[in-house]
Amino acid sequence: MTQIFKTTCAAIGLASLGLLAFAISPALADIHCASEPGISSVNSNVATNMVFKAVGENDETQFKIYWINFEGQRQEYRHLFAGETWSVNTYLSHPWLVTAPVPGGGEDCIAIYLPSENRRTVVLD
């Protein structure tokens, strides 16, 4: 699994961020939002699945889920509310970005999530 992670990270330009210095699994390899400008999907070679589960204190909790496409642009896929779960078929080199609304308008990025070889569940709270 570590080799696939290293290959994936190198392919999406994460090596320059120093993330390869750690022997971590993809499930622990969430990327800080500040890195978004240098990230994009690379290929569609290794299929996998991700599950996003929204939890929250009330039904106003919500998230937007974006796929970061091959040009490094956000492509909105899903608006998820507290209590909802969404499963998406994806590829190992496809990063997913999650945002939450900001009072008064706009949205803040929470993190960028990388798929793993096996189904990965991301809990959003």
PDB file of N, CA and C in Angstrom, residues 65-107:
ATOM      1  N   ILE A  65     -19.063  18.514  -1.436  1.00  0.00           N
ATOM      2  CA  ILE A  65     -17.978  17.619  -1.822  1.00  0.00           C
ATOM      3  C   ILE A  65     -17.641  17.871  -3.287  1.00  0.00           C
ATOM      4  N   TYR A  66     -16.367  18.126  -3.528  1.00  0.00           N
ATOM      5  CA  TYR A  66     -15.875  18.413  -4.873  1.00  0.00           C
ATOM      6  C   TYR A  66     -14.821  17.384  -5.273  1.00  0.00           C
ATOM      7  N   TRP A  67     -14.852  16.971  -6.517  1.00  0.00           N
ATOM      8  CA  TRP A  67     -13.748  16.226  -7.116  1.00  0.00           C
ATOM      9  C   TRP A  67     -12.802  17.267  -7.690  1.00  0.00           C
ATOM     10  N   ILE A  68     -11.511  17.103  -7.503  1.00  0.00           N
ATOM     11  CA  ILE A  68     -10.538  17.990  -8.143  1.00  0.00           C
ATOM     12  C   ILE A  68     -10.160  17.332  -9.463  1.00  0.00           C
ATOM     13  N   ASN A  69     -10.557  17.955 -10.568  1.00  0.00           N
ATOM     14  CA  ASN A  69     -10.425  17.328 -11.889  1.00  0.00           C
ATOM     15  C   ASN A  69      -8.991  17.378 -12.426  1.00  0.00           C
ATOM     16  N   PHE A  70      -8.834  16.959 -13.663  1.00  0.00           N
ATOM     17  CA  PHE A  70      -7.514  16.841 -14.284  1.00  0.00           C
ATOM     18  C   PHE A  70      -6.843  18.194 -14.519  1.00  0.00           C
ATOM     19  N   GLU A  71      -7.620  19.248 -14.528  1.00  0.00           N
ATOM     20  CA  GLU A  71      -7.076  20.604 -14.696  1.00  0.00           C
ATOM     21  C   GLU A  71      -6.872  21.292 -13.345  1.00  0.00           C
ATOM     22  N   GLY A  72      -7.143  20.594 -12.249  1.00  0.00           N
ATOM     23  CA  GLY A  72      -6.978  21.166 -10.921  1.00  0.00           C
ATOM     24  C   GLY A  72      -8.144  22.027 -10.483  1.00  0.00           C
ATOM     25  N   GLN A  73      -9.273  21.903 -11.163  1.00  0.00           N
ATOM     26  CA  GLN A  73     -10.463  22.690 -10.842  1.00  0.00           C
ATOM     27  C   GLN A  73     -11.442  21.866 -10.012  1.00  0.00           C
ATOM     28  N   ARG A  74     -12.149  22.548  -9.128  1.00  0.00           N
ATOM     29  CA  ARG A  74     -13.190  21.890  -8.348  1.00  0.00           C
ATOM     30  C   ARG A  74     -14.386  21.574  -9.240  1.00  0.00           C
ATOM     31  N   GLN A  75     -14.906  20.371  -9.097  1.00  0.00           N
ATOM     32  CA  GLN A  75     -16.137  19.988  -9.773  1.00  0.00           C
ATOM     33  C   GLN A  75     -17.089  19.479  -8.695  1.00  0.00           C
ATOM     34  N   GLU A  76     -18.153  20.248  -8.435  1.00  0.00           N
ATOM     35  CA  GLU A  76     -19.069  19.884  -7.359  1.00  0.00           C
ATOM     36  C   GLU A  76     -19.800  18.584  -7.687  1.00  0.00           C
ATOM     37  N   TYR A  77     -19.821  17.691  -6.689  1.00  0.00           N
ATOM     38  CA  TYR A  77     -20.485  16.409  -6.852  1.00  0.00           C
ATOM     39  C   TYR A  77     -21.667  16.232  -5.931  1.00  0.00           C
ATOM     40  N   ARG A  78     -21.579  16.752  -4.705  1.00  0.00           N
ATOM     41  CA  ARG A  78     -22.634  16.430  -3.746  1.00  0.00           C
ATOM     42  C   ARG A  78     -22.717  17.484  -2.650  1.00  0.00           C
ATOM     43  N   HIS A  79     -23.920  17.753  -2.227  1.00  0.00           N
ATOM     44  CA  HIS A  79     -24.204  18.586  -1.063  1.00  0.00           C
ATOM     45  C   HIS A  79     -24.698  17.604  -0.011  1.00  0.00           C
ATOM     46  N   LEU A  80     -24.014  17.496   1.106  1.00  0.00           N
ATOM     47  CA  LEU A  80     -24.310  16.483   2.109  1.00  0.00           C
ATOM     48  C   LEU A  80     -24.722  17.148   3.423  1.00  0.00           C
ATOM     49  N   PHE A  81     -25.823  16.694   3.994  1.00  0.00           N
ATOM     50  CA  PHE A  81     -26.326  17.227   5.259  1.00  0.00           C
ATOM     51  C   PHE A  81     -26.098  16.220   6.383  1.00  0.00           C
ATOM     52  N   ALA A  82     -26.128  16.701   7.624  1.00  0.00           N
ATOM     53  CA  ALA A  82     -25.940  15.836   8.795  1.00  0.00           C
ATOM     54  C   ALA A  82     -26.861  14.628   8.712  1.00  0.00           C
ATOM     55  N   GLY A  83     -26.297  13.466   8.990  1.00  0.00           N
ATOM     56  CA  GLY A  83     -27.063  12.228   8.953  1.00  0.00           C
ATOM     57  C   GLY A  83     -27.027  11.520   7.611  1.00  0.00           C
ATOM     58  N   GLU A  84     -26.523  12.180   6.572  1.00  0.00           N
ATOM     59  CA  GLU A  84     -26.470  11.566   5.242  1.00  0.00           C
ATOM     60  C   GLU A  84     -25.119  10.901   4.995  1.00  0.00           C
ATOM     61  N   THR A  85     -25.161   9.876   4.157  1.00  0.00           N
ATOM     62  CA  THR A  85     -23.967   9.170   3.727  1.00  0.00           C
ATOM     63  C   THR A  85     -23.999   9.095   2.208  1.00  0.00           C
ATOM     64  N   TRP A  86     -22.839   9.278   1.590  1.00  0.00           N
ATOM     65  CA  TRP A  86     -22.746   9.228   0.132  1.00  0.00           C
ATOM     66  C   TRP A  86     -21.535   8.396  -0.268  1.00  0.00           C
ATOM     67  N   SER A  87     -21.752   7.462  -1.163  1.00  0.00           N
ATOM     68  CA  SER A  87     -20.689   6.597  -1.672  1.00  0.00           C
ATOM     69  C   SER A  87     -20.402   6.964  -3.119  1.00  0.00           C
ATOM     70  N   VAL A  88     -19.113   7.054  -3.470  1.00  0.00           N
ATOM     71  CA  VAL A  88     -18.738   7.405  -4.835  1.00  0.00           C
ATOM     72  C   VAL A  88     -17.648   6.457  -5.327  1.00  0.00           C
ATOM     73  N   ASN A  89     -17.823   5.955  -6.542  1.00  0.00           N
ATOM     74  CA  ASN A  89     -16.759   5.200  -7.186  1.00  0.00           C
ATOM     75  C   ASN A  89     -15.774   6.204  -7.747  1.00  0.00           C
ATOM     76  N   THR A  90     -14.502   5.989  -7.481  1.00  0.00           N
ATOM     77  CA  THR A  90     -13.473   6.943  -7.860  1.00  0.00           C
ATOM     78  C   THR A  90     -12.206   6.190  -8.237  1.00  0.00           C
ATOM     79  N   TYR A  91     -11.112   6.895  -8.306  1.00  0.00           N
ATOM     80  CA  TYR A  91      -9.819   6.307  -8.658  1.00  0.00           C
ATOM     81  C   TYR A  91      -8.770   6.759  -7.656  1.00  0.00           C
ATOM     82  N   LEU A  92      -7.745   5.947  -7.506  1.00  0.00           N
ATOM     83  CA  LEU A  92      -6.733   6.179  -6.487  1.00  0.00           C
ATOM     84  C   LEU A  92      -6.069   7.547  -6.606  1.00  0.00           C
ATOM     85  N   SER A  93      -5.925   8.074  -7.793  1.00  0.00           N
ATOM     86  CA  SER A  93      -5.240   9.366  -7.955  1.00  0.00           C
ATOM     87  C   SER A  93      -6.205  10.543  -8.067  1.00  0.00           C
ATOM     88  N   HIS A  94      -7.444  10.364  -7.611  1.00  0.00           N
ATOM     89  CA  HIS A  94      -8.437  11.440  -7.669  1.00  0.00           C
ATOM     90  C   HIS A  94      -8.663  12.038  -6.278  1.00  0.00           C
ATOM     91  N   PRO A  95      -8.194  13.259  -6.035  1.00  0.00           N
ATOM     92  CA  PRO A  95      -8.432  13.914  -4.749  1.00  0.00           C
ATOM     93  C   PRO A  95      -9.846  14.483  -4.653  1.00  0.00           C
ATOM     94  N   TRP A  96     -10.380  14.498  -3.435  1.00  0.00           N
ATOM     95  CA  TRP A  96     -11.726  15.014  -3.153  1.00  0.00           C
ATOM     96  C   TRP A  96     -11.608  16.095  -2.087  1.00  0.00           C
ATOM     97  N   LEU A  97     -12.225  17.238  -2.319  1.00  0.00           N
ATOM     98  CA  LEU A  97     -12.165  18.389  -1.428  1.00  0.00           C
ATOM     99  C   LEU A  97     -13.532  18.588  -0.786  1.00  0.00           C
ATOM    100  N   VAL A  98     -13.538  18.885   0.509  1.00  0.00           N
ATOM    101  CA  VAL A  98     -14.788  19.097   1.240  1.00  0.00           C
ATOM    102  C   VAL A  98     -14.782  20.496   1.839  1.00  0.00           C
ATOM    103  N   THR A  99     -15.920  21.184   1.696  1.00  0.00           N
ATOM    104  CA  THR A  99     -16.078  22.517   2.275  1.00  0.00           C
ATOM    105  C   THR A  99     -17.293  22.542   3.201  1.00  0.00           C
ATOM    106  N   ALA A 100     -17.328  23.573   4.029  1.00  0.00           N
ATOM    107  CA  ALA A 100     -18.483  23.841   4.891  1.00  0.00           C
ATOM    108  C   ALA A 100     -18.858  25.307   4.700  1.00  0.00           C
ATOM    109  N   PRO A 101     -20.152  25.634   4.797  1.00  0.00           N
ATOM    110  CA  PRO A 101     -20.583  27.023   4.604  1.00  0.00           C
ATOM    111  C   PRO A 101     -20.092  27.939   5.716  1.00  0.00           C
ATOM    112  N   VAL A 102     -19.913  29.195   5.350  1.00  0.00           N
ATOM    113  CA  VAL A 102     -19.513  30.241   6.299  1.00  0.00           C
ATOM    114  C   VAL A 102     -20.733  31.127   6.548  1.00  0.00           C
ATOM    115  N   PRO A 103     -21.024  31.439   7.813  1.00  0.00           N
ATOM    116  CA  PRO A 103     -22.154  32.344   8.076  1.00  0.00           C
ATOM    117  C   PRO A 103     -21.999  33.638   7.277  1.00  0.00           C
ATOM    118  N   GLY A 104     -23.053  34.047   6.628  1.00  0.00           N
ATOM    119  CA  GLY A 104     -23.011  35.260   5.819  1.00  0.00           C
ATOM    120  C   GLY A 104     -22.660  34.999   4.362  1.00  0.00           C
ATOM    121  N   GLY A 105     -22.328  33.759   4.022  1.00  0.00           N
ATOM    122  CA  GLY A 105     -22.043  33.414   2.628  1.00  0.00           C
ATOM    123  C   GLY A 105     -20.640  32.873   2.434  1.00  0.00           C
ATOM    124  N   GLY A 106     -20.469  32.161   1.373  1.00  0.00           N
ATOM    125  CA  GLY A 106     -19.179  31.556   1.054  1.00  0.00           C
ATOM    126  C   GLY A 106     -19.004  30.203   1.708  1.00  0.00           C
ATOM    127  N   GLU A 107     -17.797  29.676   1.600  1.00  0.00           N
ATOM    128  CA  GLU A 107     -17.500  28.370   2.168  1.00  0.00           C
ATOM    129  C   GLU A 107     -16.019  28.275   2.500  1.00  0.00           C
TER     130      GLU A 107
END
